[in-house]
Short mmCIF file of C-alpha atoms in Angstrom, two decimals:
data_model
loop_
_atom_site.label_atom_id
_atom_site.label_comp_id
_atom_site.label_asym_id
_atom_site.label_seq_id
_atom_site.Cartn_x
_atom_site.Cartn_y
_atom_site.Cartn_z
CA UNK O 16 -3.67 15.73 26.22
CA UNK O 17 -1.99 16.60 22.91
CA UNK O 18 -3.89 19.36 21.08
CA UNK O 19 -5.29 18.52 17.64
CA UNK O 20 -3.15 19.17 14.63
CA UNK O 21 -4.20 21.78 12.14
CA UNK O 22 -5.01 20.65 8.61
CA UNK O 23 -1.89 22.42 7.39
CA UNK O 24 0.29 20.58 9.90
CA UNK O 25 -1.10 17.19 8.91
CA UNK O 26 -0.68 17.99 5.22
CA UNK O 27 2.99 18.74 5.91
CA UNK O 28 3.32 15.51 7.91
CA UNK O 29 1.81 13.42 5.11
CA UNK O 30 3.92 15.20 2.50
CA UNK O 31 7.11 14.30 4.39
CA UNK O 32 5.90 10.73 4.82
CA UNK O 33 5.28 10.31 1.10
CA UNK O 34 8.30 12.29 -0.12
CA UNK O 35 10.20 9.13 -1.18
CA UNK O 36 7.31 8.23 -3.50
CA UNK O 37 7.33 11.59 -5.27
CA UNK O 38 11.05 12.42 -5.34
CA UNK O 39 12.33 10.21 -8.18
CA UNK O 40 9.48 8.38 -9.88
CA UNK O 41 10.27 5.18 -11.75
CA UNK O 42 9.59 4.88 -15.47
CA UNK O 43 8.58 1.99 -17.68
CA UNK O 44 7.94 1.32 -21.35
CA UNK O 45 4.39 0.26 -22.20
CA UNK O 46 2.78 -0.75 -25.50
CA UNK O 47 0.88 2.06 -27.16
CA UNK O 48 -2.37 0.14 -26.72
CA UNK O 49 -1.88 0.28 -22.93
CA UNK O 50 -0.68 3.89 -22.69
CA UNK O 51 -4.00 5.75 -22.47
CA UNK O 52 -4.09 7.90 -19.34
CA UNK O 53 -0.39 7.35 -18.61
CA UNK O 54 2.06 10.25 -18.32
CA UNK O 55 4.96 10.51 -20.76
CA UNK O 56 8.25 10.38 -18.87
CA UNK O 57 10.30 12.07 -21.60
CA UNK O 58 9.87 13.90 -24.87
CA UNK O 59 8.98 11.61 -27.77
CA UNK O 60 10.69 12.66 -31.02
CA UNK O 61 9.30 11.58 -34.34
CA UNK O 62 11.54 9.30 -36.40
CA UNK O 63 9.59 10.05 -39.58
CA UNK O 64 8.06 12.97 -41.45
CA UNK O 65 4.30 13.37 -41.16
CA UNK O 66 2.78 12.92 -43.64
CA UNK O 67 5.18 10.22 -44.79
CA UNK O 68 4.79 11.29 -48.45
CA UNK O 69 2.95 13.85 -50.60
CA UNK O 70 -0.67 12.78 -50.71
CA UNK O 71 -4.06 13.98 -51.76
CA UNK O 72 -6.42 15.75 -49.37
CA UNK O 73 -9.46 14.99 -51.56
CA UNK O 74 -10.96 12.49 -53.94
CA UNK O 75 -10.49 14.07 -57.35
CA UNK O 76 -7.87 14.57 -60.06
CA UNK O 77 -4.19 15.35 -59.82
CA UNK O 78 -3.25 18.08 -62.28
CA UNK O 79 -0.70 20.75 -63.07
CA UNK O 80 -2.12 24.07 -61.86
CA UNK O 81 -1.00 25.75 -65.07
CA UNK O 82 -3.20 23.36 -67.07
CA UNK O 83 -6.36 24.38 -65.21
CA UNK O 84 -5.75 28.11 -64.96
CA UNK O 85 -8.50 28.71 -67.53
CA UNK O 86 -11.69 26.68 -67.27
CA UNK O 87 -13.58 24.82 -68.43
CA UNK O 88 -10.85 22.63 -69.81
CA UNK O 89 -10.84 18.95 -70.86
CA UNK O 90 -7.85 16.81 -69.92
CA UNK O 91 -7.06 13.24 -70.87
CA UNK O 92 -7.12 10.88 -67.84
CA UNK O 93 -3.93 8.82 -67.95
CA UNK O 94 -3.99 6.95 -64.68
CA UNK O 95 -5.69 6.06 -61.45
CA UNK O 96 -4.16 6.27 -57.93
CA UNK O 97 -6.07 4.65 -55.06
CA UNK O 98 -4.93 4.96 -51.45
CA UNK O 99 -2.09 2.54 -50.77
CA UNK O 100 -0.89 2.63 -54.38
CA UNK O 101 2.72 1.44 -54.40
CA UNK O 102 3.91 2.35 -57.92
CA UNK O 103 4.83 6.04 -58.32
CA UNK O 104 3.16 7.68 -61.33
CA UNK O 105 4.30 10.65 -63.41
CA UNK O 106 1.84 13.24 -64.65
CA UNK O 107 2.46 14.57 -68.14
CA UNK O 108 1.57 18.14 -69.04
CA UNK O 109 -1.97 18.56 -70.32
CA UNK O 110 -3.28 15.42 -68.63
CA UNK O 111 -4.92 14.42 -65.34
CA UNK O 112 -4.72 11.38 -63.06
CA UNK O 113 -7.67 10.28 -60.96
CA UNK O 114 -6.69 10.14 -57.30
CA UNK O 115 -8.27 9.15 -53.98
CA UNK O 116 -7.88 10.79 -50.57
CA UNK O 117 -4.56 9.82 -48.96
CA UNK O 118 -3.09 8.44 -52.18
CA UNK O 119 0.44 9.47 -53.28
CA UNK O 120 0.44 12.57 -55.52
CA UNK O 121 2.06 11.76 -58.89
CA UNK O 122 5.34 13.40 -59.74
CA UNK O 123 4.69 16.48 -61.83
CA UNK O 124 1.28 17.19 -60.26
CA UNK O 125 1.04 20.27 -58.04
CA UNK O 126 -2.72 20.55 -57.37
CA UNK O 127 -5.78 18.41 -56.79
CA UNK O 128 -9.16 19.25 -58.27
CA UNK O 129 -11.96 17.84 -56.05
CA UNK O 130 -14.25 15.43 -57.86
CA UNK O 131 -17.26 17.70 -57.33
CA UNK O 132 -15.60 20.33 -59.55
CA UNK O 133 -15.24 17.90 -62.44
CA UNK O 134 -17.19 15.77 -64.88
CA UNK O 135 -15.65 12.50 -66.00
CA UNK O 136 -16.46 11.08 -69.42
CA UNK O 137 -15.38 7.45 -69.48
CA UNK O 138 -13.83 5.90 -72.52
CA UNK O 139 -14.43 2.64 -74.29
CA UNK O 140 -16.06 -0.06 -72.13
CA UNK O 141 -16.80 2.55 -69.50
CA UNK O 142 -13.30 2.49 -68.05
CA UNK O 143 -10.49 5.04 -67.72
CA UNK O 144 -8.79 4.06 -70.96
CA UNK O 145 -9.51 6.97 -73.24
CA UNK O 146 -11.41 8.86 -70.54
CA UNK O 147 -11.53 12.65 -70.42
CA UNK O 148 -12.24 14.83 -67.41
CA UNK O 149 -13.69 18.31 -67.69
CA UNK O 150 -12.29 20.67 -65.04
CA UNK O 151 -14.82 23.33 -64.11
CA UNK O 152 -12.88 25.28 -61.47
CA UNK O 153 -9.26 26.46 -61.47
CA UNK O 154 -6.90 25.43 -58.70
CA UNK O 155 -3.72 27.09 -57.55
CA UNK O 156 -0.43 25.32 -57.03
CA UNK O 157 -0.45 23.36 -53.77
CA UNK O 158 -4.22 23.26 -53.31
CA UNK O 159 -5.39 20.02 -51.67
CA UNK O 160 -1.85 18.61 -51.71
CA UNK O 161 -0.50 17.47 -48.34
CA UNK O 162 3.24 17.94 -48.51
CA UNK O 163 5.59 15.49 -46.83
CA UNK O 164 6.48 16.75 -43.35
CA UNK O 165 3.83 19.50 -43.40
CA UNK O 166 2.40 18.17 -40.11
CA UNK O 167 5.67 17.25 -38.38
CA UNK O 168 9.32 16.95 -39.40
CA UNK O 169 11.51 14.03 -38.44
CA UNK O 170 13.29 14.80 -35.17
CA UNK O 171 10.64 17.22 -33.91
CA UNK O 172 8.86 16.62 -30.60
CA UNK O 173 5.71 14.59 -31.07
CA UNK O 174 4.65 14.42 -27.39
CA UNK O 175 6.15 16.44 -24.53
CA UNK O 176 7.30 14.93 -21.25
CA UNK O 177 4.59 15.27 -18.61
CA UNK O 178 1.74 14.87 -21.09
CA UNK O 179 -1.10 12.67 -19.90
CA UNK O 180 -1.67 10.56 -22.96
CA UNK O 181 -5.15 11.02 -24.38
CA UNK O 182 -6.53 9.33 -27.50
CA UNK O 183 -5.34 12.25 -29.67
CA UNK O 184 -1.75 11.73 -28.46
CA UNK O 185 -1.94 7.99 -29.10
CA UNK O 186 -3.20 8.70 -32.62
CA UNK O 187 -0.21 10.95 -33.34
CA UNK O 188 2.22 8.40 -31.91
CA UNK O 189 0.67 5.61 -33.94
CA UNK O 190 0.77 7.72 -37.10
CA UNK O 191 4.52 8.09 -36.56
CA UNK O 192 4.94 4.33 -36.21
CA UNK O 193 5.59 4.40 -32.46
CA UNK O 194 4.76 1.06 -30.82
CA UNK O 195 5.74 1.77 -27.19
CA UNK O 196 6.19 4.84 -25.03
CA UNK O 197 8.16 5.47 -21.83
CA UNK O 198 5.82 6.60 -19.07
CA UNK O 199 5.92 7.22 -15.37
CA UNK O 200 5.40 4.02 -13.43
CA UNK O 201 2.18 4.09 -11.45
CA UNK O 202 2.36 3.81 -7.69
CA UNK O 203 0.90 0.58 -6.35
CA UNK O 204 -1.64 1.46 -3.68
CA UNK O 205 -3.41 -1.09 -1.46
CA UNK O 206 -6.91 -0.20 -0.26
CA UNK O 207 -8.08 -1.83 2.97
CA UNK O 208 -11.46 -1.27 4.58
CA UNK O 209 -12.25 -2.46 8.08
CA UNK O 210 -15.26 -3.25 10.23
CA UNK O 211 -17.30 -6.32 11.11
CA UNK O 212 -20.35 -4.37 9.97
CA UNK O 213 -19.21 -4.26 6.34
CA UNK O 214 -20.82 -6.29 3.58
CA UNK O 215 -19.77 -6.23 -0.06
CA UNK O 216 -22.20 -4.48 -2.42
CA UNK O 217 -24.51 -7.13 -3.81
CA UNK O 218 -24.28 -9.41 -0.78
CA UNK O 219 -27.20 -9.91 1.55
CA UNK O 220 -26.87 -7.84 4.71
CA UNK O 221 -27.76 -8.86 8.22
CA UNK O 222 -29.30 -6.43 10.68
CA UNK O 223 -26.59 -4.00 11.77
CA UNK O 224 -24.50 -4.36 8.61
CA UNK O 225 -23.83 -1.75 5.94
CA UNK O 226 -22.54 -1.99 2.41
CA UNK O 227 -18.85 -1.15 2.00
CA UNK O 228 -18.78 2.13 0.07
CA UNK O 229 -15.23 3.03 1.05
CA UNK O 230 -13.53 0.22 -0.83
CA UNK O 231 -15.16 1.27 -4.08
CA UNK O 232 -14.61 4.98 -3.45
CA UNK O 233 -10.96 4.74 -2.42
CA UNK O 234 -10.07 2.43 -5.30
CA UNK O 235 -11.68 4.82 -7.79
CA UNK O 236 -10.00 7.85 -6.20
CA UNK O 237 -6.60 6.14 -6.31
CA UNK O 238 -6.98 5.33 -10.00
CA UNK O 239 -8.28 8.81 -10.80
CA UNK O 240 -5.15 10.27 -9.18
CA UNK O 241 -2.90 8.27 -11.50
CA UNK O 242 -1.98 5.28 -9.30
CA UNK O 243 -2.99 1.64 -9.59
CA UNK O 244 -4.79 -0.45 -6.97
CA UNK O 245 -2.41 -3.30 -6.16
CA UNK O 246 -4.70 -4.97 -3.63
CA UNK O 247 -8.19 -4.25 -2.38
CA UNK O 248 -9.53 -6.12 0.63
CA UNK O 249 -11.77 -5.84 3.65
CA UNK O 250 -11.29 -7.13 7.16
CA UNK O 251 -13.53 -7.56 10.15
CA UNK O 252 -12.54 -6.34 13.60
CA UNK O 253 -10.46 -9.38 14.43
CA UNK O 254 -6.82 -8.18 14.90
CA UNK O 255 -5.30 -11.37 13.53
CA UNK O 256 -7.46 -11.22 10.42
CA UNK O 257 -6.59 -7.59 9.81
CA UNK O 258 -2.88 -8.22 10.42
CA UNK O 259 -2.87 -10.93 7.72
CA UNK O 260 -4.57 -8.65 5.19
CA UNK O 261 -2.34 -5.74 6.15
CA UNK O 262 0.88 -7.74 5.77
CA UNK O 263 -0.21 -8.89 2.32
CA UNK O 264 -0.91 -5.28 1.39
CA UNK O 265 2.52 -4.10 2.56
CA UNK O 266 4.23 -6.84 0.56
CA UNK O 267 2.36 -5.93 -2.63
CA UNK O 268 2.37 -2.15 -2.55
CA UNK O 269 4.22 1.16 -2.47
CA UNK O 270 1.55 2.68 -0.22
CA UNK O 271 -1.24 1.30 1.96
CA UNK O 272 -4.45 3.22 2.63
CA UNK O 273 -6.96 2.06 5.24
CA UNK O 274 -10.37 3.27 6.34
CA UNK O 275 -11.92 2.80 9.76
CA UNK O 276 -10.58 1.40 13.01
CA UNK O 277 -8.61 4.41 14.31
CA UNK O 278 -11.02 6.19 16.66
CA UNK O 279 -10.75 6.14 20.46
CA UNK O 280 -13.48 3.60 21.14
CA UNK O 281 -13.41 -0.19 21.36
CA UNK O 282 -12.92 -2.54 18.40
CA UNK O 283 -10.52 -0.14 16.69
CA UNK O 284 -8.60 -2.85 14.87
CA UNK O 285 -6.26 -0.62 12.83
CA UNK O 286 -5.16 1.26 15.93
CA UNK O 287 -4.69 -1.98 17.85
CA UNK O 288 -2.55 -3.66 15.18
CA UNK O 289 -0.50 -0.67 14.00
CA UNK O 290 0.31 1.15 17.24
CA UNK O 291 2.82 -1.57 18.24
CA UNK O 292 4.34 -1.19 14.77
CA UNK O 293 5.08 2.49 15.25
CA UNK O 294 1.86 4.09 13.99
CA UNK O 295 1.07 7.65 14.98
CA UNK O 296 -2.62 8.15 15.74
CA UNK O 297 -3.72 11.74 16.00
CA UNK O 298 -6.67 14.09 15.70
CA UNK O 299 -6.83 16.83 13.09
CA UNK O 300 -8.90 19.95 13.77
CA UNK O 301 -11.26 19.38 10.85
CA UNK O 302 -14.78 18.14 10.24
CA UNK O 303 -15.35 15.61 8.82
CA UNK O 304 -12.15 13.58 9.02
CA UNK O 305 -10.85 14.33 12.52
CA UNK O 306 -9.25 10.94 13.36
CA UNK O 307 -6.12 10.30 11.28
CA UNK O 308 -3.18 7.93 11.56
CA UNK O 309 0.07 7.30 9.73
CA UNK O 310 2.82 4.71 9.85
CA UNK O 311 5.81 3.32 7.99
CA UNK O 312 5.92 -0.49 8.04
CA UNK O 313 8.78 -2.35 6.36
CA UNK O 314 9.59 0.87 4.52
CA UNK O 315 6.04 1.23 3.16
CA UNK O 316 4.08 4.37 4.15
CA UNK O 317 0.60 3.81 5.53
CA UNK O 318 -2.24 6.37 5.69
CA UNK O 319 -5.23 5.56 7.85
CA UNK O 320 -8.48 7.45 7.33
CA UNK O 321 -11.65 7.39 9.46
CA UNK O 322 -14.37 4.99 8.40
CA UNK O 323 -17.43 7.17 7.79
CA UNK O 324 -17.81 7.36 4.01
CA UNK O 325 -17.76 11.14 3.72
CA UNK O 326 -14.81 11.39 6.14
CA UNK O 327 -12.87 8.91 4.01
CA UNK O 328 -13.46 10.81 0.77
CA UNK O 329 -12.73 14.20 2.32
CA UNK O 330 -9.54 12.85 3.91
CA UNK O 331 -8.37 11.55 0.54
CA UNK O 332 -9.04 14.89 -1.16
CA UNK O 333 -7.28 16.92 1.53
CA UNK O 334 -4.29 14.71 2.34
CA UNK O 335 -3.60 12.15 -0.39
CA UNK O 336 -4.84 13.33 -3.76
CA UNK O 337 -2.09 15.92 -4.32
CA UNK O 338 0.84 13.60 -3.49
CA UNK O 339 -0.54 10.84 -5.71
CA UNK O 340 -1.03 13.25 -8.60
CA UNK O 341 2.49 14.58 -8.11
CA UNK O 342 3.93 11.06 -8.17
CA UNK O 343 1.97 10.35 -11.36
CA UNK O 344 3.17 13.56 -13.00
CA UNK O 345 -0.33 15.03 -13.09
CA UNK O 346 -0.95 18.74 -12.48
CA UNK O 347 -2.25 19.84 -9.11
CA UNK O 348 -5.96 20.60 -9.04
CA UNK O 349 -6.16 24.32 -8.24
CA UNK O 350 -8.34 25.70 -5.47
CA UNK O 351 -10.97 28.23 -6.49
CA UNK O 352 -12.90 31.03 -4.87
CA UNK O 353 -16.67 31.33 -5.19
CA UNK O 354 -19.40 33.29 -3.36
CA UNK O 355 -21.76 31.43 -1.06
CA UNK O 356 -25.37 31.49 -2.21
CA UNK O 357 -26.61 31.15 1.37
CA UNK O 358 -25.32 31.73 4.88
CA UNK O 359 -23.72 28.79 6.68
CA UNK O 360 -22.66 28.10 10.25
CA UNK O 361 -19.50 26.36 11.35
CA UNK O 362 -17.90 24.89 14.46
CA UNK O 363 -15.24 27.24 15.86
CA UNK O 364 -11.84 25.60 16.17
CA UNK O 365 -12.41 23.07 13.36
CA UNK O 366 -11.84 23.61 9.68
CA UNK O 367 -15.05 22.59 7.96
CA UNK O 368 -15.33 20.88 4.61
CA UNK O 369 -18.95 21.17 3.58
CA UNK O 370 -20.20 19.49 0.45
CA UNK O 371 -21.34 21.93 -2.21
CA UNK O 372 -22.29 22.46 -5.80
CA UNK O 373 -21.12 25.31 -7.98
CA UNK O 374 -23.71 27.13 -10.10
CA UNK O 375 -24.01 30.36 -12.03
CA UNK O 376 -24.62 32.34 -8.82
CA UNK O 377 -21.89 30.75 -6.71
CA UNK O 378 -21.54 27.69 -4.51
CA UNK O 379 -24.39 26.15 -2.52
CA UNK O 380 -24.23 23.55 0.28
CA UNK O 381 -25.94 20.32 -0.73
CA UNK O 382 -26.28 18.66 2.67
CA UNK O 383 -25.54 18.98 6.35
CA UNK O 384 -22.08 18.46 7.83
CA UNK O 385 -22.61 14.88 9.05
CA UNK O 386 -19.99 12.40 7.86
CA UNK O 387 -22.46 9.61 7.01
CA UNK O 388 -24.31 11.52 4.26
CA UNK O 389 -22.73 9.62 1.41
CA UNK O 390 -25.75 9.80 -0.90
CA UNK O 391 -25.94 13.56 -0.45
CA UNK O 392 -22.24 13.83 -1.30
CA UNK O 393 -22.97 12.27 -4.68
CA UNK O 394 -24.81 15.49 -5.55
CA UNK O 395 -21.78 17.65 -4.73
CA UNK O 396 -18.99 18.66 -7.09
CA UNK O 397 -16.85 20.64 -4.63
CA UNK O 398 -15.87 20.87 -0.99
CA UNK O 399 -16.57 24.21 0.68
CA UNK O 400 -13.55 25.03 2.83
CA UNK O 401 -14.44 27.09 5.90
CA UNK O 402 -11.62 28.39 8.14
CA UNK O 403 -11.22 27.02 11.65
CA UNK O 404 -11.91 30.43 13.19
CA UNK O 405 -15.23 30.89 11.38
CA UNK O 406 -18.51 30.50 13.28
CA UNK O 407 -20.80 31.91 10.62
CA UNK O 408 -20.20 32.87 7.00
CA UNK O 409 -22.67 35.21 5.33
CA UNK O 410 -24.30 34.72 1.95
CA UNK O 411 -22.23 36.37 -0.75
CA UNK O 412 -18.94 35.84 1.04
CA UNK O 413 -16.17 34.31 -1.07
CA UNK O 414 -15.03 30.89 0.11
CA UNK O 415 -12.40 28.43 -1.06
CA UNK O 416 -13.70 25.39 -2.91
CA UNK O 417 -11.94 22.10 -3.71
CA UNK O 418 -12.88 20.23 -6.87
CA UNK O 419 -14.20 16.71 -6.20
#
């Protein structure tokens, strides 16, 4: 009998299997409206200055600083500049021009006096013709004037390669007039769940059936890791039915991920269909997540996880999350160390991944080790990683934790 693989050995095996997907990622141009969450494939240089022109930071009055050095002072109002004003104005010495936030600063003006530091006396017919503004506070040259290019100069880097585009990045790109951005293409990942006992959430269930949690979980995990779900389907334990779904997944995807059907018992449909196609079914010395399988079919890598919901999610975190994030250009999630708040026991010879929650005092287990405790896992935010040679770990001992 072949001895179980260590977790480290299976990680290396999966890494080699997926190396073609992470070596030279494809890129594509996408409209800015569709770029949120995508990773920039190259530096984006601005083709314009930001701001595009000198403009006002405040609602108020454009003045020459020398004219308001001594206050109070009354200045004739000779013009009005709303935002979007297209006709450049010139400010004469000893006068003021009313201006709105974002409006072009008139030539000759070198300061803005905020409206709250002024009192406007309107002229005839209560309009600006003949109006006078009293300036109550002096302003230095450059105050409340946004100079052209003061945010970014043309040719400078607006967004760096490798940046995961958040709303703030999209705002900067849009402000520079960018309409599309080159990003890393997302891997297309098919998610297949198996088992005649599965029912879709919302369906009525017969005795002996369970709702399919793995399809939802795996699809969400794939998207969170920067890939896109190309196909999501479920199959019963009929080999022909699974083979049809599997072939469709291979044709539509860069990677296929399955859950269930790889243990040593009967009705193991994934094992039955994929072994003749070159699959390698093995056992990894870990709990949960011991049964694992891999294959390459028609050039497409296949990862097969066990079917218990916790085993599926733990397997994804340990074996698949890092390669998917690497392919997407996302940073690796670092492992942390934290003290245990209570003593725990482990199974010698198997690396344990307990579900835990990090608090001010350290990390606490939130449930037992059983792989069916999917509701309990919802209360966890980390996996507690216990070495394979540990039988008991005392309270206060530092352990490695994986972010969920």
